[in-house]
PDB file of C-alpha atoms in Angstrom:
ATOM      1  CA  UNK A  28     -66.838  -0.126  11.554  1.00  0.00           C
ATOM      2  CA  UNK A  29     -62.985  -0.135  11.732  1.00  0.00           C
ATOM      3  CA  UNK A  30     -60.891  -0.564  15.000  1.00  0.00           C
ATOM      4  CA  UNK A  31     -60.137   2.891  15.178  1.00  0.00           C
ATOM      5  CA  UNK A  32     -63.439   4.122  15.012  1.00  0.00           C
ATOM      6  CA  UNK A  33     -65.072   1.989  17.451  1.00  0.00           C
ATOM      7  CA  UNK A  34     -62.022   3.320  20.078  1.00  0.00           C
ATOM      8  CA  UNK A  35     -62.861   6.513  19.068  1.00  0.00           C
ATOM      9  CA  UNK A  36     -66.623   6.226  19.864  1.00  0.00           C
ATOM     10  CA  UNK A  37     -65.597   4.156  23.137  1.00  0.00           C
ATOM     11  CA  UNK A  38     -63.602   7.015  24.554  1.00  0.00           C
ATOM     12  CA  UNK A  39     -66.235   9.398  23.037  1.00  0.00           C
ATOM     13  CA  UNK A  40     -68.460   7.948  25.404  1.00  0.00           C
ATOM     14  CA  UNK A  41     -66.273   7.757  28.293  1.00  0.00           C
ATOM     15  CA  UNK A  42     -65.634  11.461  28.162  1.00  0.00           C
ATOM     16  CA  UNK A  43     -68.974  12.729  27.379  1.00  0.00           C
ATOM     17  CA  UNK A  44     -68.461  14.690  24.532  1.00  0.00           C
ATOM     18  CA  UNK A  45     -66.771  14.763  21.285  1.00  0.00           C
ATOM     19  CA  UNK A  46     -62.783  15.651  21.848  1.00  0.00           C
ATOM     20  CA  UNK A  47     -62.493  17.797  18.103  1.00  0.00           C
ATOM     21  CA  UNK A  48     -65.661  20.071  19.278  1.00  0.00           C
ATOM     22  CA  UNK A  49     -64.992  20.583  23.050  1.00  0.00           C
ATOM     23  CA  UNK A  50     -64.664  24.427  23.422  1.00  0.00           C
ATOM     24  CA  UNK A  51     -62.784  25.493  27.438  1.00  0.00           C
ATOM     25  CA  UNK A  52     -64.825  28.048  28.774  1.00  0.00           C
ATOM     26  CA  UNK A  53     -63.163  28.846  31.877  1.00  0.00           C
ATOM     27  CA  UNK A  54     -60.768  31.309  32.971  1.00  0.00           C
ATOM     28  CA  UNK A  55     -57.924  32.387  30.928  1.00  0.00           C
ATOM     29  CA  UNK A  56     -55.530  32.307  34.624  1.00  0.00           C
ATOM     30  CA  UNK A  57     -54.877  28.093  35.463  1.00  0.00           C
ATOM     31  CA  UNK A  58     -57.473  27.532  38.185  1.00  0.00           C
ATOM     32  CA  UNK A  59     -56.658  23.977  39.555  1.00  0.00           C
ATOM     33  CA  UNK A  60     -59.983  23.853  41.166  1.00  0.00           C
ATOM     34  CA  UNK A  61     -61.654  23.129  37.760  1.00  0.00           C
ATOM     35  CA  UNK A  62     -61.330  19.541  36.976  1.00  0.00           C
ATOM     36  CA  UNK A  63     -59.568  18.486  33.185  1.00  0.00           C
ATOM     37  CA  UNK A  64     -62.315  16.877  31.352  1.00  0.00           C
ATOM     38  CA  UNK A  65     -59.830  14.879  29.604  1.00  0.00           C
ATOM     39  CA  UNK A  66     -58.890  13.658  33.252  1.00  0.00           C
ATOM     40  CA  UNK A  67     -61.183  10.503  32.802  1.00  0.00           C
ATOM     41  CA  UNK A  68     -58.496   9.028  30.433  1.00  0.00           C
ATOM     42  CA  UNK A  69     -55.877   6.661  30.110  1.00  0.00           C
ATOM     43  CA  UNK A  70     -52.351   8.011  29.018  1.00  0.00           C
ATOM     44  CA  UNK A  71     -52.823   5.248  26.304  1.00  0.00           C
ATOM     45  CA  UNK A  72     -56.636   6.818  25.512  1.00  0.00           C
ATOM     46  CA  UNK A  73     -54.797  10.439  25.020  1.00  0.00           C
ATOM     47  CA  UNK A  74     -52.320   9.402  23.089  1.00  0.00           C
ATOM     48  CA  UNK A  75     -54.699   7.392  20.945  1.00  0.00           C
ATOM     49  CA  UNK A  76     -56.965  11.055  20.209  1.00  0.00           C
ATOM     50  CA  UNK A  77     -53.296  13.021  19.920  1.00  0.00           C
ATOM     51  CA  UNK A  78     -51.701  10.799  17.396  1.00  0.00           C
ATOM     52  CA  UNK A  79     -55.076  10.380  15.241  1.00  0.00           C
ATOM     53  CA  UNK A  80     -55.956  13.999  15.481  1.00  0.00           C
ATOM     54  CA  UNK A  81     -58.968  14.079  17.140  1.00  0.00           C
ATOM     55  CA  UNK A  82     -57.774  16.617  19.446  1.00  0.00           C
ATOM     56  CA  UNK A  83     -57.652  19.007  16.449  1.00  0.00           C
ATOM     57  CA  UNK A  84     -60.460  21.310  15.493  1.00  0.00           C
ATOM     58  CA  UNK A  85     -62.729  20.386  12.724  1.00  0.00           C
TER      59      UNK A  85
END
């Protein structure tokens, strides 16, 4: 398994979920009393899924 995947499946795991299929089911309005799932992460972590693009839709 390559470096990249085995981050990927690290922060996989650290979220919960997988980042490319996570569908926000809240309210449309910004309700700061819902936590960010993506919360749990590192700047470093987020940048890692933005500039691979596993925050985009599959």
């Amino acid at each position: 398994m390559m470096e990249k995947e085995k981050e990927y499946k690290r922060i996989c795991e650290k979220l919960g979920f997988v980042p490319s299929e996570y569908k926000y089911d809240g309210p449309v309005e910004e309700d700061d009393s819902i936590p960010n799932p993506f919360s749990v992460l590192t700047i470093e972590e987020g940048r890692f899924l933005y500039e691979n693009g596993y925050l985009n839709p599959r």
